[in-house]
PDB file of C-alpha atoms in Angstrom:
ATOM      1  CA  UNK A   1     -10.402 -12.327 -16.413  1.00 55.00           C
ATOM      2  CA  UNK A   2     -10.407  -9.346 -14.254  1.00 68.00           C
ATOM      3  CA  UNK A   3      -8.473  -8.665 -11.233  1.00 68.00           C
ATOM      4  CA  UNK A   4     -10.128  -6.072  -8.897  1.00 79.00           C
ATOM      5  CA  UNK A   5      -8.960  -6.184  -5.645  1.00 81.00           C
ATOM      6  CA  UNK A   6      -6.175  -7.362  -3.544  1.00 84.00           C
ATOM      7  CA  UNK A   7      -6.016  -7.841   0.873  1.00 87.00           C
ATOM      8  CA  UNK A   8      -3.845  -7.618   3.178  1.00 88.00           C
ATOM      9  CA  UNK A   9      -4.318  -9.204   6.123  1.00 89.00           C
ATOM     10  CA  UNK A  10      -3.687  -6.418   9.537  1.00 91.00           C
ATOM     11  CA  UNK A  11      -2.520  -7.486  13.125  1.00 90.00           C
ATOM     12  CA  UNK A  12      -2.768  -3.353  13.688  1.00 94.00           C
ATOM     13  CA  UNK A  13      -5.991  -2.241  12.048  1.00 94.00           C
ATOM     14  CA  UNK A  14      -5.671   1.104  13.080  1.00 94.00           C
ATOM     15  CA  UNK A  15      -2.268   1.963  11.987  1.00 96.00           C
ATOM     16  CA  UNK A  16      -2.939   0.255   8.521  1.00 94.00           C
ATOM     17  CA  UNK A  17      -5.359   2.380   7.847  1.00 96.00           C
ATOM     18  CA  UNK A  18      -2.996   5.385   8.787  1.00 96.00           C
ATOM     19  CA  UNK A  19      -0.421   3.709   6.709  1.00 96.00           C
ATOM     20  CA  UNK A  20      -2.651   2.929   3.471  1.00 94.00           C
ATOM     21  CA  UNK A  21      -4.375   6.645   4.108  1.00 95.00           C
ATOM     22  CA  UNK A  22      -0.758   8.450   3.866  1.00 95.00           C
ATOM     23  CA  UNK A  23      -0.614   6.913   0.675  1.00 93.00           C
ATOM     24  CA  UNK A  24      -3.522   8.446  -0.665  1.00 91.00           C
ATOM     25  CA  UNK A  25      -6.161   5.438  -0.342  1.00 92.00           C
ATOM     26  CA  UNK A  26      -9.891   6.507   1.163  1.00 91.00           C
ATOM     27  CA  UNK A  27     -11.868   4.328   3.018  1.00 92.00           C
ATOM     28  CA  UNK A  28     -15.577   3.580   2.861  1.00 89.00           C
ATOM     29  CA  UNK A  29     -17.599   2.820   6.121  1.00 91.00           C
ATOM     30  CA  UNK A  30     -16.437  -0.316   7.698  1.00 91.00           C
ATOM     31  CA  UNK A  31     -18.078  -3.740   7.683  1.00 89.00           C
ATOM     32  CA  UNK A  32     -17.058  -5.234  11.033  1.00 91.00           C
ATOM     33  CA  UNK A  33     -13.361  -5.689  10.363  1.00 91.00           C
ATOM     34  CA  UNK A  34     -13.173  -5.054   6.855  1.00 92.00           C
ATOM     35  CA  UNK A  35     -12.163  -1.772   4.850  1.00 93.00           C
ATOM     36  CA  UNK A  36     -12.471  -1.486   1.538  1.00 92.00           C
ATOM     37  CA  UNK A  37     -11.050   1.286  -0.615  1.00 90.00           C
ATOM     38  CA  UNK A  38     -11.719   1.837  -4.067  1.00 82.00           C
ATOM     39  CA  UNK A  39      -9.289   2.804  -6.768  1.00 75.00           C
ATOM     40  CA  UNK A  40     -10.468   5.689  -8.700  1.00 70.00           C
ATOM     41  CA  UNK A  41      -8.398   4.816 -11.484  1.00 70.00           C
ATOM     42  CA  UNK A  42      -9.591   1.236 -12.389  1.00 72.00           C
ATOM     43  CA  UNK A  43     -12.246  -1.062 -10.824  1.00 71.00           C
ATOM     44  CA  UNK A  44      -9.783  -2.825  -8.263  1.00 76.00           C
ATOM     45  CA  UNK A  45     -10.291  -2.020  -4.603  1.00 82.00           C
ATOM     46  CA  UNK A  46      -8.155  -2.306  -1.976  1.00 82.00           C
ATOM     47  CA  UNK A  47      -9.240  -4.652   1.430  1.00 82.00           C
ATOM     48  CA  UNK A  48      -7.865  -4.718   4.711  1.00 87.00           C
ATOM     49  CA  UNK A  49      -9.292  -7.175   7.476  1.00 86.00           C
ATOM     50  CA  UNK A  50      -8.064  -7.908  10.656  1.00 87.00           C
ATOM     51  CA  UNK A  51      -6.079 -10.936  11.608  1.00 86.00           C
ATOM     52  CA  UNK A  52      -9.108 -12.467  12.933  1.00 87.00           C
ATOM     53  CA  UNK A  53     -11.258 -11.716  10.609  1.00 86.00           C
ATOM     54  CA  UNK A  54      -9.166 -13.746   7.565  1.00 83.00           C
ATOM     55  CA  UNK A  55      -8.303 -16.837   9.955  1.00 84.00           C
ATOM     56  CA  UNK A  56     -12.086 -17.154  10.485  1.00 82.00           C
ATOM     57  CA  UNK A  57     -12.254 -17.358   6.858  1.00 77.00           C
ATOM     58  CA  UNK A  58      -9.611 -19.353   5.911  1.00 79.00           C
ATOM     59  CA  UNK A  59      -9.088 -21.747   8.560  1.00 82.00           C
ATOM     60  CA  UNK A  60      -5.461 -20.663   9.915  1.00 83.00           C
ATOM     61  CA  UNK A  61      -3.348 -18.271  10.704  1.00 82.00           C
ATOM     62  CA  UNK A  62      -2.538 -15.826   7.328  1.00 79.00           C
ATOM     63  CA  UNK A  63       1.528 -15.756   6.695  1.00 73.00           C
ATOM     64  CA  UNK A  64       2.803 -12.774   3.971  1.00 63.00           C
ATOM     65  CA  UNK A  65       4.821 -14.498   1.370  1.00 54.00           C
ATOM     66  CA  UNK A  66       8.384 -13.916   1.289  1.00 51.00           C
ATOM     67  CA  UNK A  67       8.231 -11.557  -1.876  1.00 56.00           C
ATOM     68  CA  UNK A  68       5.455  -9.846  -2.208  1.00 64.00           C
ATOM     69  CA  UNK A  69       4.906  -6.368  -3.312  1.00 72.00           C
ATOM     70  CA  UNK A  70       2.376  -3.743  -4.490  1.00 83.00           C
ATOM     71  CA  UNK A  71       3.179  -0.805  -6.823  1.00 87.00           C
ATOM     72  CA  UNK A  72       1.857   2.301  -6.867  1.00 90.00           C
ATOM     73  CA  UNK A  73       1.995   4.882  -9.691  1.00 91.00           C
ATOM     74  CA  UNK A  74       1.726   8.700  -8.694  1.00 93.00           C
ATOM     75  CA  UNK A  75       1.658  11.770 -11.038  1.00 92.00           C
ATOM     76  CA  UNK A  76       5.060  12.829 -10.518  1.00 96.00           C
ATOM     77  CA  UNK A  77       8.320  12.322  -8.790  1.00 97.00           C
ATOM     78  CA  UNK A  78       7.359  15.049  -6.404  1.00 97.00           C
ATOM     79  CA  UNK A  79       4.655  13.263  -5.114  1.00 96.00           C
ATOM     80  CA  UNK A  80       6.775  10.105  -4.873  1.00 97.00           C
ATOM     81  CA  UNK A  81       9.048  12.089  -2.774  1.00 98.00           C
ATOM     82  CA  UNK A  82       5.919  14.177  -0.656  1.00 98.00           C
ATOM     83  CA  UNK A  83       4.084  10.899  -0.201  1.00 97.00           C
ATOM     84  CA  UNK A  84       7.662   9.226   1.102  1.00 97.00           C
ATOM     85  CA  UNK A  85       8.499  12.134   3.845  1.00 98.00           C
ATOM     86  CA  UNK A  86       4.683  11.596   4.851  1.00 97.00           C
ATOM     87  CA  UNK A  87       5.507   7.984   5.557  1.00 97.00           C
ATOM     88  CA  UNK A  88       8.870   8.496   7.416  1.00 97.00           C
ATOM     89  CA  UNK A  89       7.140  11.336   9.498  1.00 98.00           C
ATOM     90  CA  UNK A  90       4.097   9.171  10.261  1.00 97.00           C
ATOM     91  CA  UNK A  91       6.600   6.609  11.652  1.00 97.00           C
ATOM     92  CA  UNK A  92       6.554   3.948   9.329  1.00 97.00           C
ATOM     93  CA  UNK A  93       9.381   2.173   7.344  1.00 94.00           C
ATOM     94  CA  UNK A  94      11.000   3.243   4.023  1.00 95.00           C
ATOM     95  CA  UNK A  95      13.049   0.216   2.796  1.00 92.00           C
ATOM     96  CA  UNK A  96      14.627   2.528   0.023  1.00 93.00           C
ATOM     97  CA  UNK A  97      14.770   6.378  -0.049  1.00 96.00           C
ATOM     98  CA  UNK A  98      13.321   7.927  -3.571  1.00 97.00           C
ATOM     99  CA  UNK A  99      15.892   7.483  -6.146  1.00 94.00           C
ATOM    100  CA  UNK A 100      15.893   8.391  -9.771  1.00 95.00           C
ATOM    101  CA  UNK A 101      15.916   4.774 -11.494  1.00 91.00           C
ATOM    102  CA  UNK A 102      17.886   3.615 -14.259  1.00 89.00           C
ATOM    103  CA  UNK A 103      14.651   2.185 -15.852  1.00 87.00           C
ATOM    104  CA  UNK A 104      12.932   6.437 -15.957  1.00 91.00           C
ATOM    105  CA  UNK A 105      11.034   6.590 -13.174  1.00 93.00           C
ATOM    106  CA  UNK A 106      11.171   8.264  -9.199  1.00 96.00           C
ATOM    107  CA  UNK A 107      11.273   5.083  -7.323  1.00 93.00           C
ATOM    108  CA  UNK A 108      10.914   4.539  -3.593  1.00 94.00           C
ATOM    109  CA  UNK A 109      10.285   1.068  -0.999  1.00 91.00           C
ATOM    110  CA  UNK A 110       7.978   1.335   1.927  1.00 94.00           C
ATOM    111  CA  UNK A 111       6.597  -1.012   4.059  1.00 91.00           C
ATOM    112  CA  UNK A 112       3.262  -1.236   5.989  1.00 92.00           C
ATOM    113  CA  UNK A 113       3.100  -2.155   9.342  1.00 93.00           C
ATOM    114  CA  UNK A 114       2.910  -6.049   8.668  1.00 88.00           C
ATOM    115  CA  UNK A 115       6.113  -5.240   6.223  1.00 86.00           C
ATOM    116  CA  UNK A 116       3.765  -5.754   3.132  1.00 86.00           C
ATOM    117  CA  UNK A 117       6.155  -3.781   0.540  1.00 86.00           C
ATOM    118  CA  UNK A 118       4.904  -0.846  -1.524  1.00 88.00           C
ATOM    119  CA  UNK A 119       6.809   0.502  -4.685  1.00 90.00           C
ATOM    120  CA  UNK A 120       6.295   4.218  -5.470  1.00 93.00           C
ATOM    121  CA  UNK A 121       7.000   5.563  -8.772  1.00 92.00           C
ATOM    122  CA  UNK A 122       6.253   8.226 -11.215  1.00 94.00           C
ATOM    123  CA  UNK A 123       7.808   8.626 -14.642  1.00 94.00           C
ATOM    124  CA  UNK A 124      10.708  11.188 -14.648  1.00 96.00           C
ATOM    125  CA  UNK A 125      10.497  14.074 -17.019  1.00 84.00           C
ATOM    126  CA  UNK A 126      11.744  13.148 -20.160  1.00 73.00           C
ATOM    127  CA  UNK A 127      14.778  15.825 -21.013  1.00 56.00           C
TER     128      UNK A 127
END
């Protein structure tokens, strides 16, 4: 089994994409309503289609689940910390400020603009 992508369903294409691009994500050319942005680390991509575009293909109306989150590993805590004043300046929401974990790594909450959560971390430096 391989997992290689995950989507999140947008009622704000537009400031998604802003979102998802101050995080470091680059999008191909779109296809209609879709977005796709591949992950140069692994195989998995990234999707983002409208509103419309998933209840065309499922049938309803798409509902986040109550708990569900993505994580995101950077190179450092000082990227966890540029990439979270990036996202407060752009306007969006930071559900926790970086902190310095118990469990070794920079940690920060964000949310995208359909309050999909995001974990940021990097590994702290090891003393």
């Amino acid at each position: 089994m391989n997992l290689n992508a995950v989507g999140v369903a947008s009622s704000n294409l537009s400031k998604t994409l802003k979102f998802y691009k101050l995080l470091g994500f680059e999008f191909g050319e779109p296809m209609g309503d879709h977005y796709e942005s591949s992950i140069t680390s692994s195989s998995a991509k990234l999707m983002i289609d409208s509103i419309e575009t998933v209840k065309g293909i499922i049938g309803e109306e798409p509902k986040p689940g109550n708990h569900s989150m993505f994580a995101i590993q950077y190179d450092s805590p000082v990227e966890v910390n540029k990439i979270a004043t990036k996202i407060q300046k752009g306007g969006f929401t930071i559900s926790k400020k970086p902190w310095d974990a118990f469990w070794g790594q920079r940690y920060c909450i964000v949310e995208d603009p359909d309050g999909y959560k995001m974990d940021l971390y990097a590994q702290l430096e090891k003393c």
